[in-house]
Coordinates of C-alpha atoms and ligand atoms in Angstrom, one line a residue:
M1 CA 0.0 0.0 0.0
K2 CA 1.5 3.3 -1.1
L3 CA 0.5 7.0 -1.2
L4 CA -1.3 8.2 -4.3
T5 CA 1.1 10.3 -6.5
G6 CA 1.4 11.6 -10.1
K7 CA 3.3 9.5 -12.6
P8 CA 7.1 9.7 -12.1
G9 CA 8.6 12.0 -14.8
W10 CA 12.4 11.5 -14.2
T11 CA 14.9 9.1 -12.6
V12 CA 18.1 9.6 -10.7
Q13 CA 20.5 7.1 -9.2
A14 CA 23.2 6.9 -6.4
D15 CA 24.7 4.2 -4.3
V16 CA 22.8 5.3 -1.2
I17 CA 19.9 7.6 -0.7
V18 CA 19.7 9.4 2.7
I19 CA 16.3 11.0 3.5
G20 CA 16.7 14.0 5.8
S21 CA 19.3 16.5 6.7
G22 CA 19.3 16.6 10.5
V23 CA 22.1 15.3 12.7
A24 CA 21.2 11.7 11.7
G25 CA 21.1 12.2 7.9
L26 CA 24.1 14.4 7.7
T27 CA 26.2 12.1 9.9
T28 CA 25.3 9.1 7.9
A29 CA 26.0 10.8 4.6
L30 CA 29.4 12.0 5.7
N31 CA 30.4 8.6 7.0
L32 CA 29.3 6.9 3.8
R33 CA 31.8 9.1 2.0
A34 CA 34.6 7.6 3.9
S35 CA 33.9 4.5 1.8
K36 CA 33.6 6.5 -1.4
L37 CA 30.0 5.6 -1.9
S38 CA 27.9 8.1 -3.9
V39 CA 25.2 9.7 -1.8
L40 CA 22.0 11.4 -2.7
L41 CA 20.7 13.4 0.3
V42 CA 17.1 14.5 -0.1
T43 CA 15.4 16.8 2.3
K44 CA 11.9 18.1 2.1
A45 CA 12.4 21.8 2.9
K46 CA 15.6 23.9 3.1
I47 CA 18.6 21.9 4.2
D48 CA 18.8 23.2 7.7
E49 CA 15.1 22.6 8.5
G50 CA 14.3 20.0 11.1
S51 CA 14.6 19.5 14.9
T52 CA 18.4 19.4 15.0
K53 CA 18.8 23.2 14.5
W54 CA 16.3 23.8 17.4
A55 CA 18.1 21.7 19.9
Q56 CA 18.9 23.8 23.0
G57 CA 20.2 21.9 26.0
G58 CA 23.1 20.0 24.4
I59 CA 24.7 16.6 23.8
A60 CA 25.2 14.1 26.6
A61 CA 28.5 12.2 26.7
A62 CA 30.8 10.9 29.4
L63 CA 33.6 13.3 28.8
G64 CA 33.9 15.1 32.1
P65 CA 36.5 14.3 34.8
G66 CA 35.3 11.3 36.8
D67 CA 32.4 10.5 34.5
T68 CA 32.2 7.1 32.8
P69 CA 30.0 5.5 30.1
D70 CA 28.8 3.2 32.8
Q71 CA 27.4 6.1 34.8
H72 CA 25.8 7.5 31.7
K73 CA 24.3 4.1 31.0
K74 CA 22.8 3.9 34.5
D75 CA 21.0 7.3 34.1
T76 CA 19.8 6.3 30.6
L77 CA 18.4 3.0 32.0
T78 CA 16.7 4.7 34.9
A79 CA 15.0 7.3 32.6
G80 CA 14.0 4.5 30.2
A81 CA 11.9 2.9 32.9
G82 CA 12.8 -0.7 32.3
L83 CA 12.3 -0.8 28.6
C84 CA 15.7 0.1 27.3
D85 CA 17.6 -2.3 25.0
I86 CA 20.8 -2.7 27.0
A87 CA 23.0 -3.5 24.0
A88 CA 21.8 -0.3 22.3
V89 CA 22.5 1.7 25.4
D90 CA 25.9 0.2 25.7
V91 CA 26.7 1.3 22.1
L92 CA 25.3 4.8 22.7
V93 CA 27.3 5.5 25.8
T94 CA 30.5 3.8 24.9
E95 CA 30.8 5.1 21.3
G96 CA 29.3 8.5 22.3
P97 CA 32.4 10.2 23.6
E98 CA 34.4 9.3 20.4
A99 CA 31.5 10.5 18.2
V100 CA 31.4 13.8 20.0
R101 CA 35.2 14.2 19.7
K102 CA 34.9 13.5 15.9
L103 CA 32.2 16.2 15.7
I104 CA 34.6 18.7 17.4
A105 CA 37.3 17.7 14.9
Q106 CA 34.7 18.4 12.1
G107 CA 34.5 21.9 13.4
A108 CA 31.7 22.1 16.0
V109 CA 32.6 24.6 18.7
F110 CA 31.2 23.9 22.2
D111 CA 31.1 26.4 25.1
K112 CA 34.1 26.5 27.4
S113 CA 34.5 27.2 31.2
E114 CA 36.7 30.0 32.5
T115 CA 39.5 27.5 32.7
G116 CA 39.2 26.6 29.0
E117 CA 37.7 23.1 29.6
I118 CA 34.5 22.2 27.8
A119 CA 31.7 23.4 30.0
L120 CA 29.3 20.7 31.1
T121 CA 25.8 21.3 32.4
R122 CA 23.0 19.1 33.8
E123 CA 19.5 18.2 32.7
G124 CA 16.7 16.0 34.0
G125 CA 17.7 12.4 35.0
H126 CA 21.4 13.0 34.8
L127 CA 23.2 12.4 38.2
R128 CA 26.1 14.6 37.1
N129 CA 27.0 17.4 34.8
R130 CA 27.7 15.8 31.3
I131 CA 25.9 18.0 28.8
L132 CA 28.1 19.8 26.3
H133 CA 26.4 22.9 24.9
A134 CA 27.1 25.6 22.3
G135 CA 26.1 29.2 22.0
G136 CA 24.6 28.9 25.5
D137 CA 21.3 27.3 24.4
A138 CA 21.9 27.0 20.6
T139 CA 23.6 23.6 20.5
G140 CA 21.6 22.2 17.6
A141 CA 22.3 25.2 15.4
E142 CA 26.1 24.7 15.9
V143 CA 25.9 20.9 15.3
S144 CA 23.9 21.6 12.2
R145 CA 26.3 24.3 11.0
A146 CA 29.4 22.1 11.4
L147 CA 27.9 19.1 9.7
L148 CA 26.4 21.1 6.8
A149 CA 29.8 22.8 6.2
A150 CA 31.4 19.3 5.9
V151 CA 28.6 18.1 3.6
N152 CA 29.0 21.2 1.4
D153 CA 32.7 20.5 1.0
D154 CA 32.1 17.0 -0.3
E155 CA 31.4 16.7 -4.0
G156 CA 30.3 13.0 -3.6
I157 CA 27.2 14.1 -1.8
E158 CA 24.4 15.4 -4.0
V159 CA 21.8 17.4 -2.1
I160 CA 18.3 18.0 -3.3
E161 CA 16.3 20.5 -1.2
N162 CA 12.5 20.7 -1.3
A163 CA 12.5 17.0 -2.2
L164 CA 9.8 15.1 -0.2
A165 CA 10.3 11.3 -0.1
I166 CA 6.8 9.9 -0.5
D167 CA 7.4 6.1 -0.5
V168 CA 10.1 3.6 -1.0
L169 CA 10.4 1.6 -4.2
Q170 CA 10.6 -2.2 -3.6
S171 CA 11.6 -5.2 -5.7
A172 CA 9.3 -8.1 -6.3
A173 CA 10.8 -9.8 -3.2
G174 CA 10.1 -6.6 -1.1
A175 CA 13.7 -5.3 -0.9
V176 CA 14.1 -1.5 -1.0
C177 CA 15.7 -0.2 -4.1
G178 CA 14.9 3.5 -4.1
V179 CA 12.3 6.2 -3.3
T180 CA 9.5 8.1 -5.0
L181 CA 10.2 11.8 -4.6
H182 CA 8.3 15.0 -5.1
V183 CA 10.6 17.9 -5.9
I184 CA 9.9 21.6 -6.3
N185 CA 12.1 24.0 -8.3
A186 CA 14.9 21.6 -9.3
G187 CA 15.0 22.2 -13.1
S188 CA 14.7 18.9 -15.0
R189 CA 13.9 17.0 -11.8
D190 CA 10.7 18.9 -11.0
G191 CA 7.6 17.1 -9.8
V192 CA 7.4 13.4 -9.1
G193 CA 10.4 11.2 -9.9
R194 CA 12.2 8.1 -8.9
A195 CA 15.5 7.9 -7.2
L196 CA 17.2 4.5 -7.4
A197 CA 19.8 3.2 -4.9
K198 CA 21.2 0.0 -3.4
A199 CA 20.3 1.1 0.1
V200 CA 18.0 3.8 1.6
V201 CA 18.4 5.4 5.0
I202 CA 15.4 7.1 6.5
A203 CA 16.5 10.0 8.8
T204 CA 13.3 12.1 8.7
G205 CA 13.2 13.1 12.4
G206 CA 10.2 13.2 14.7
L207 CA 6.4 13.2 14.6
G208 CA 5.6 16.0 17.0
Q209 CA 3.1 17.5 14.5
V210 CA 0.7 14.6 15.3
Y211 CA -0.2 16.8 18.3
S212 CA -1.6 20.4 18.3
Q213 CA 1.1 21.8 20.6
T214 CA 4.7 20.7 20.0
T215 CA 8.3 21.8 20.2
N216 CA 8.9 20.3 16.8
P217 CA 9.1 22.3 13.6
P218 CA 6.5 22.0 10.8
V219 CA 8.6 19.4 8.9
S220 CA 8.2 16.9 11.8
T221 CA 5.3 15.0 10.4
G222 CA 6.8 11.5 10.9
D223 CA 7.0 10.8 7.2
G224 CA 9.8 8.2 7.6
V225 CA 7.9 6.1 10.1
A226 CA 4.8 6.2 8.0
L227 CA 6.6 5.2 4.8
A228 CA 8.4 2.4 6.6
L229 CA 5.1 1.1 7.9
R230 CA 3.7 1.2 4.3
A231 CA 6.9 -0.7 3.2
G232 CA 6.0 -3.5 5.7
A233 CA 8.7 -2.6 8.2
E234 CA 8.2 -3.1 12.0
V235 CA 7.8 -0.1 14.3
A236 CA 8.2 -0.2 18.1
D237 CA 7.5 1.8 21.2
V238 CA 5.4 4.4 19.3
E239 CA 3.1 4.9 22.4
F240 CA 6.0 6.5 24.2
I241 CA 5.6 10.1 23.1
Q242 CA 7.7 12.3 25.3
F243 CA 6.1 15.6 26.4
H244 CA 8.6 18.2 27.3
P245 CA 7.6 19.6 30.7
T246 CA 8.6 23.2 30.2
V247 CA 7.3 24.7 26.9
L248 CA 6.5 28.4 27.0
W249 CA 2.8 28.9 27.5
R250 CA 1.3 31.7 25.5
E251 CA -2.2 33.0 26.0
S252 CA -2.7 33.7 22.3
A253 CA -0.9 30.7 20.9
S254 CA -2.4 28.8 18.1
G255 CA -1.3 25.2 17.4
G256 CA 2.0 24.1 15.9
Q257 CA 5.6 24.7 17.1
Q258 CA 5.9 26.4 20.5
P259 CA 9.1 27.9 22.1
L260 CA 11.0 25.5 24.4
I261 CA 12.5 26.5 27.7
S262 CA 15.4 24.1 28.0
E263 CA 15.8 21.7 30.9
A264 CA 19.2 23.2 31.2
V265 CA 17.5 26.2 32.7
R266 CA 16.5 23.9 35.6
G267 CA 20.0 22.5 35.5
E268 CA 21.2 26.0 36.3
G269 CA 18.9 26.3 39.2
A270 CA 15.4 27.4 38.0
L271 CA 12.5 26.1 40.1
L272 CA 9.0 25.0 39.2
L273 CA 6.2 26.7 41.1
N274 CA 2.4 26.0 41.2
D275 CA -0.3 28.6 41.0
K276 CA 0.1 29.3 44.7
G277 CA 3.8 30.0 44.2
E278 CA 4.8 26.7 45.9
R279 CA 7.5 24.3 44.8
F280 CA 5.9 20.9 44.1
M281 CA 8.7 18.6 42.7
K282 CA 10.7 18.4 46.0
E283 CA 8.4 15.8 47.6
K284 CA 7.8 13.9 44.3
H285 CA 11.3 12.8 43.4
P286 CA 14.8 13.0 45.0
L287 CA 16.1 14.9 42.0
A288 CA 13.1 17.4 42.4
E289 CA 13.0 19.7 39.3
L290 CA 15.7 17.5 37.7
A291 CA 13.8 14.3 37.8
P292 CA 13.4 12.5 34.5
R293 CA 11.3 14.3 32.0
D294 CA 8.2 12.1 32.2
I295 CA 7.9 12.5 35.9
V296 CA 8.2 16.3 35.8
A297 CA 5.6 16.5 32.9
K298 CA 3.2 14.3 34.8
E299 CA 3.4 16.4 38.0
I300 CA 3.0 19.6 36.1
F301 CA -0.1 18.1 34.4
I302 CA -1.5 17.2 37.9
Q303 CA -0.8 20.7 39.2
M304 CA -2.5 22.3 36.2
K305 CA -5.6 20.1 36.7
E306 CA -5.7 20.8 40.5
S307 CA -5.5 24.6 40.0
N308 CA -7.5 24.6 36.8
S309 CA -4.8 26.6 35.2
P310 CA -3.3 26.2 31.7
H311 CA 0.3 26.4 33.0
V312 CA 2.6 26.3 36.0
W313 CA 5.5 28.7 36.6
L314 CA 9.3 28.3 36.1
D315 CA 11.2 30.7 38.3
A316 CA 14.6 31.4 36.7
T317 CA 15.2 34.7 38.4
T318 CA 18.1 33.2 40.4
V319 CA 19.9 31.9 37.3
P320 CA 23.1 33.9 36.9
D321 CA 23.6 35.9 33.7
F322 CA 20.4 34.4 32.2
E323 CA 20.7 36.4 29.0
K324 CA 24.3 35.2 28.3
R325 CA 23.7 31.6 29.3
F326 CA 20.4 31.3 27.5
P327 CA 20.3 33.9 24.7
T328 CA 17.8 32.2 22.5
I329 CA 15.4 31.5 25.4
Y330 CA 15.8 35.0 26.7
A331 CA 14.9 36.5 23.3
S332 CA 11.8 34.3 22.9
C333 CA 10.6 35.1 26.4
L334 CA 11.1 38.9 25.8
E335 CA 9.2 38.5 22.4
N336 CA 6.3 37.1 24.4
G337 CA 6.3 39.8 27.0
I338 CA 8.2 38.0 29.8
D339 CA 11.5 39.0 31.3
P340 CA 12.9 35.8 32.9
K341 CA 15.4 37.9 34.9
S342 CA 12.6 39.4 36.9
Q343 CA 9.4 37.3 36.2
A344 CA 8.5 33.7 36.4
I345 CA 7.9 32.0 33.0
P346 CA 4.5 30.3 32.3
V347 CA 5.2 26.8 31.1
A348 CA 3.2 23.7 30.2
P349 CA 4.0 20.3 28.6
A350 CA 3.9 19.8 24.9
S351 CA 4.8 16.9 22.6
H352 CA 8.5 16.8 22.1
Y353 CA 10.1 13.5 21.1
A354 CA 9.2 10.1 19.8
S355 CA 11.1 7.5 21.9
G356 CA 9.9 4.8 19.5
G357 CA 9.9 4.6 15.8
V358 CA 11.1 2.2 13.0
R359 CA 12.6 -0.9 14.8
V360 CA 16.2 -1.3 13.9
D361 CA 19.1 -3.4 15.0
L362 CA 22.5 -2.1 16.2
N363 CA 23.5 -1.3 12.6
G364 CA 20.3 0.6 11.9
Q365 CA 18.8 -2.1 9.7
T366 CA 15.0 -2.3 9.6
T367 CA 13.1 -5.5 9.1
V368 CA 12.9 -4.7 5.3
P369 CA 16.1 -5.5 3.3
G370 CA 17.9 -2.5 2.0
L371 CA 16.1 -0.1 4.4
Y372 CA 17.8 1.6 7.3
A373 CA 16.6 4.1 9.8
C374 CA 18.5 6.6 11.9
G375 CA 17.9 9.3 14.5
E376 CA 14.5 10.2 15.9
T377 CA 12.8 8.2 13.2
A378 CA 14.4 5.0 14.4
C379 CA 13.8 2.8 17.5
T380 CA 17.2 1.4 18.5
G381 CA 15.7 0.7 21.9
A382 CA 18.2 3.0 23.6
H383 CA 15.5 5.3 25.0
G384 CA 13.1 2.7 26.3
A385 CA 9.9 4.2 27.6
N386 CA 11.4 7.7 28.0
R387 CA 14.5 9.3 26.5
L388 CA 17.1 10.7 28.8
A389 CA 17.7 14.4 28.1
S390 CA 20.3 15.2 25.4
N391 CA 20.7 11.6 24.3
S392 CA 19.1 12.2 20.9
L393 CA 21.7 14.3 19.1
L394 CA 24.2 11.7 20.4
E395 CA 22.1 8.8 19.0
G396 CA 22.2 10.4 15.5
L397 CA 26.0 10.8 15.7
V398 CA 26.7 7.2 17.0
F399 CA 24.2 5.3 14.9
G400 CA 24.7 7.3 11.7
A401 CA 28.4 6.2 11.7
R402 CA 27.4 2.5 12.4
I403 CA 24.8 2.5 9.5
A404 CA 27.4 3.9 7.1
A405 CA 29.9 1.3 8.1
H406 CA 27.4 -1.5 7.8
I407 CA 26.3 -0.4 4.3
A408 CA 29.9 -0.1 3.1
A409 CA 30.7 -3.6 4.5
H410 CA 27.7 -5.2 2.8
P411 CA 27.7 -4.1 -0.9
A412 CA 24.2 -4.8 -2.4
P413 CA 23.2 -5.0 -6.1
Q414 CA 20.9 -2.4 -7.6
L415 CA 17.4 -4.1 -7.8
E416 CA 14.5 -3.3 -10.1
P417 CA 11.5 -1.7 -8.5
E418 CA 8.1 -3.3 -9.0
D419 CA 4.8 -1.3 -9.4
A420 CA 3.1 -0.9 -6.0
P421 CA -0.3 -2.6 -5.6
A422 CA -2.6 0.1 -4.3
H423 CA -2.6 3.8 -3.5
F424 CA -4.5 6.0 -1.1
L425 CA -4.6 9.6 0.1
L426 CA -6.5 11.6 2.7
N427 CA -7.7 15.2 2.5
P428 CA -5.3 17.7 4.0
A429 CA -8.1 19.3 5.9
I430 CA -8.0 16.4 8.4
Q431 CA -4.7 17.6 9.8
L432 CA -6.1 20.1 12.3
P433 CA -8.9 18.0 13.7
L434 CA -6.5 15.1 14.0
Q435 CA -4.0 17.1 16.0
L436 CA -6.7 18.4 18.3
A437 CA -8.2 14.9 18.8
M438 CA -4.7 13.4 19.6
S439 CA -3.9 16.1 22.1
Q440 CA -7.2 15.7 23.8
G441 CA -7.4 11.9 23.9
A442 CA -3.9 10.5 23.4
G443 CA -1.7 13.1 25.0
V444 CA 0.1 13.3 28.4
M445 CA -2.6 11.2 30.1
R446 CA -4.7 8.5 28.3
S447 CA -7.3 6.0 29.2
A448 CA -9.2 3.2 27.4
A449 CA -12.2 5.5 27.0
S450 CA -10.2 8.5 25.7
L451 CA -8.3 6.4 23.2
K452 CA -11.5 4.7 22.0
E453 CA -13.1 8.1 21.5
T454 CA -10.0 9.4 19.6
L455 CA -9.9 6.4 17.4
G456 CA -13.6 7.0 16.5
I457 CA -12.8 10.6 15.5
L458 CA -9.8 9.3 13.4
E459 CA -12.0 6.7 11.7
Q460 CA -14.4 9.4 10.7
L461 CA -11.6 11.6 9.4
A462 CA -10.3 8.7 7.3
T463 CA -13.5 8.7 5.2
R464 CA -12.3 12.1 3.8
T465 CA -10.1 10.8 1.0
S466 CA -8.5 12.8 -1.8
T467 CA -7.6 12.3 -5.4
E468 CA -5.3 15.3 -5.6
P469 CA -1.8 14.5 -4.6
C470 CA 0.0 17.4 -2.9
I471 CA 2.5 17.9 0.0
E472 CA -0.2 18.7 2.5
A473 CA -2.2 15.6 1.6
W474 CA 0.9 13.3 1.8
E475 CA 1.8 14.8 5.2
A476 CA -1.8 14.6 6.5
T477 CA -2.0 10.9 5.5
N478 CA 1.3 10.2 7.2
L479 CA 0.1 11.9 10.4
Y480 CA -3.1 9.8 10.2
L481 CA -1.1 6.5 10.0
L482 CA 1.1 7.5 12.9
A483 CA -1.9 8.6 15.0
I484 CA -3.4 5.1 14.5
A485 CA -0.2 3.4 15.4
I486 CA 0.2 5.5 18.6
I487 CA -3.4 4.8 19.6
R488 CA -3.1 1.1 18.9
G489 CA 0.1 0.9 21.0
A490 CA -1.3 3.1 23.8
A491 CA -4.6 1.1 24.0
E492 CA -2.7 -2.2 24.1
R493 CA -0.3 -1.1 26.9
K494 CA -2.4 -1.5 30.0
E495 CA 0.0 0.1 32.5
S496 CA 1.7 3.4 33.1
R497 CA 5.4 3.5 32.3
G498 CA 7.8 6.2 31.3
S499 CA 6.0 8.7 29.1
H500 CA 2.9 6.5 28.7
W501 CA 0.5 7.4 31.4
R502 CA -2.8 5.6 31.7
S503 CA -5.3 7.0 34.2
D504 CA -7.1 3.6 34.3
F505 CA -3.8 1.7 34.8
P506 CA -1.8 4.1 36.9
E507 CA 1.1 1.7 37.9
P508 CA 3.8 0.0 35.9
S509 CA 3.2 -3.8 35.5
L510 CA 5.8 -6.6 35.2
D511 CA 3.5 -8.1 32.6
W512 CA 4.3 -5.2 30.3
Q513 CA 8.1 -5.4 30.6
R514 CA 8.0 -5.8 26.8
R515 CA 8.0 -3.9 23.6
I516 CA 5.0 -3.6 21.4
I517 CA 5.9 -4.1 17.8
Q518 CA 3.5 -3.2 14.9
R519 CA 3.5 -3.6 11.2
I520 CA 1.1 -3.4 8.2
D521 CA 1.1 -6.3 5.7
S522 CA 0.7 -5.9 1.9
D523 CA -3.1 -6.3 2.2
G524 CA -3.2 -3.3 4.6
V525 CA -3.8 -5.5 7.7
W526 CA -2.2 -4.3 11.0
H527 CA -0.2 -6.9 13.1
M528 CA 1.1 -6.6 16.6
R529 CA 3.6 -8.7 18.5
Y530 CA 5.6 -8.4 21.7
E531 CA 9.3 -8.4 22.3
E532 CA 10.5 -9.3 25.8
V533 CA 12.8 -6.8 27.4
K534 CA 15.1 -8.1 30.2
Ligands
LIG1 P1 15.7 16.2 12.3 O1 16.8 17.0 12.8 O2 14.3 16.5 12.6 O3 15.8 16.1 10.7 C1 14.9 15.5 9.9 C2 15.1 15.8 8.5 O4 14.3 15.1 7.6 C3 14.8 17.3 8.2 O5 15.8 17.7 7.3 C4 13.5 17.2 7.4 O6 13.2 18.3 6.6 C5 13.6 15.9 6.7 N1 12.4 15.3 6.3 C6 11.3 15.0 7.0 N2 10.4 14.3 6.2 C7 11.0 14.2 5.0 C8 10.5 13.6 3.8 N3 9.3 13.0 3.7 N4 11.3 13.7 2.7 C9 12.5 14.3 2.8 N5 13.0 14.9 3.9 C10 12.2 14.8 5.0 N6 18.0 16.5 21.6 C11 19.2 16.5 22.3 O7 19.9 15.5 22.3 N7 19.6 17.6 22.9 C12 18.8 18.8 23.0 O8 19.2 19.8 23.6 C13 17.6 18.8 22.3 N8 16.8 19.9 22.3 C14 15.7 19.9 21.5 C15 15.0 21.1 21.4 C16 13.9 21.2 20.5 C17 13.1 22.5 20.4 C18 13.5 20.1 19.8 C19 12.3 20.1 18.8 C20 14.2 18.9 19.9 C21 15.3 18.8 20.8 N9 16.0 17.6 20.9 C22 17.2 17.6 21.6 C23 15.7 16.5 20.1 C24 16.6 16.4 18.9 O9 16.8 17.8 18.4 C25 16.1 15.6 17.8 O10 15.6 14.4 18.2 C26 17.1 15.4 16.7 O11 17.7 16.6 16.3 C27 16.6 14.6 15.6 O12 17.5 14.5 14.6 P2 17.2 13.8 13.2 O13 18.3 14.0 12.3 O14 16.7 12.5 13.5 O15 15.9 14.6 12.7
LIG2 C1 16.1 20.7 26.4 O1 17.0 21.5 26.1 O2 15.4 20.7 27.4 C2 15.8 19.6 25.4 C3 16.8 18.5 25.6 C4 16.4 17.3 24.9 O3 15.3 17.1 24.3 O4 17.2 16.3 25.0

């Protein structure tokens, strides 16, 4: 089952296609070049669009004096609430420091302390300072800048911007051998075309736009997870949507991307206060404001309900030199009429990160031959039920390198694509009601009843089909598919764990110490299985 498109009008070919130009896609592309493979990097908007450039807090890696990968591992496992894949965590924390050193060698500049050492801060769930940051709170912009400069310098990487990957092309046996693309303003390659390759790496980032309020940019419509599902690949842990606890609450805000107030602000001493001006995290967790993200988001949600208020407060007035340490956040607060040096900041949770995604092994291979996934799109299992702060940029760096090495070590022939069996498309007008329904019934807190009601709304929306392929329709159809997968996973998981909070099953259960894996077969039938996690 594929999305409805126009007839392909052109063809292009490379050894490997990388879809997406965030930390995961750029790292994979650069590492592939070490083996001299030709790379076609396609990205659906401008090359620097995506979550990477918005990343604030930093990158976690055991680089500080006295820190070790083992301590990083412990914190990652605690945050992951019993559902981390230990082998994936081991890879992340042990290969992480070298990956960060390589990024520095590629030109990324991180903030230094007064003594000239790399400055390390703290975020939720970390028992020690281990977060490298750049430009104060503009870490992602610096990572993106450094990687893009390296990509621009490499003639073996062809970049096509405004190139939306719609679906993968598959051989008669189901192996992936390219993608269908829609390109705007690229001369002879305008409109729908086919890009052929021996391997395809999906690095399309997150799916925050499934919800009405998110920290994610507009491109984060989860296209990669949706196209992997349509290709028959397994996805895992999709019910674990991480809601960032401290997103700037704005009275007049409409939906879409909202400004983030980094956890690092709490790392530098900011406190959470309820409507009565009282701290509420102290008695809830030994790390108080720096408890893992799911725990803080949940307590904020409870405080908001109890006081019938749309937000709580983040008091950052004691943070030294706020405007220098957090220039981006300072500017966005001022833009919204708040001076964080003298006023508490109104904050509320919003969708932030997909801890699950396309199920991959330690080399980024999906369950479909020739198809790899990297970064937020992928589920390596390293995040379990809740990602530890600042482990995401790190995951893109570490697994991007592993995927490139695996592709180089396993040369594959160029296969012939087969025509896809059936096509469908939904009306772009479903996007807004879908986002509202998901926030209402499948958000921070869910229950069997709220999920059932949301599913009913989605099923109604699915009757609004379209015969006019366009970017908005492809994205809306992808959001629909993801919303269904999230609801199916959330309804199945009858417990509360990590960022999955069921009001009707408020405790974690040993019976659910397992991963929920979903896939869609070639007849469009959904399947679910479990994977035990030790
Ligand atoms: P992205 O950076 O999102 O890149 C995805 C790319 O795919 C984009 O280029 C996009 O245009 C492209 N794309 C999408 N769909 C298609 C398609 N159909 N066809 C072609 N191209 C497509 N993590 C941390 O570790 N530390 C932090 O401090 C941190 N702060 C964050 C702050 C914010 C506001 C946000 C939103 C996230 C933050 N995260 C942080 C999470 C982290 O930034 C992301 O998880 C990470 O950058 C994802 O990288 P990626 O390469 O997988 O995806
Ligand atoms: C933040 O800066 O709070 C975001 C960090 C992350 O998502 O890892």
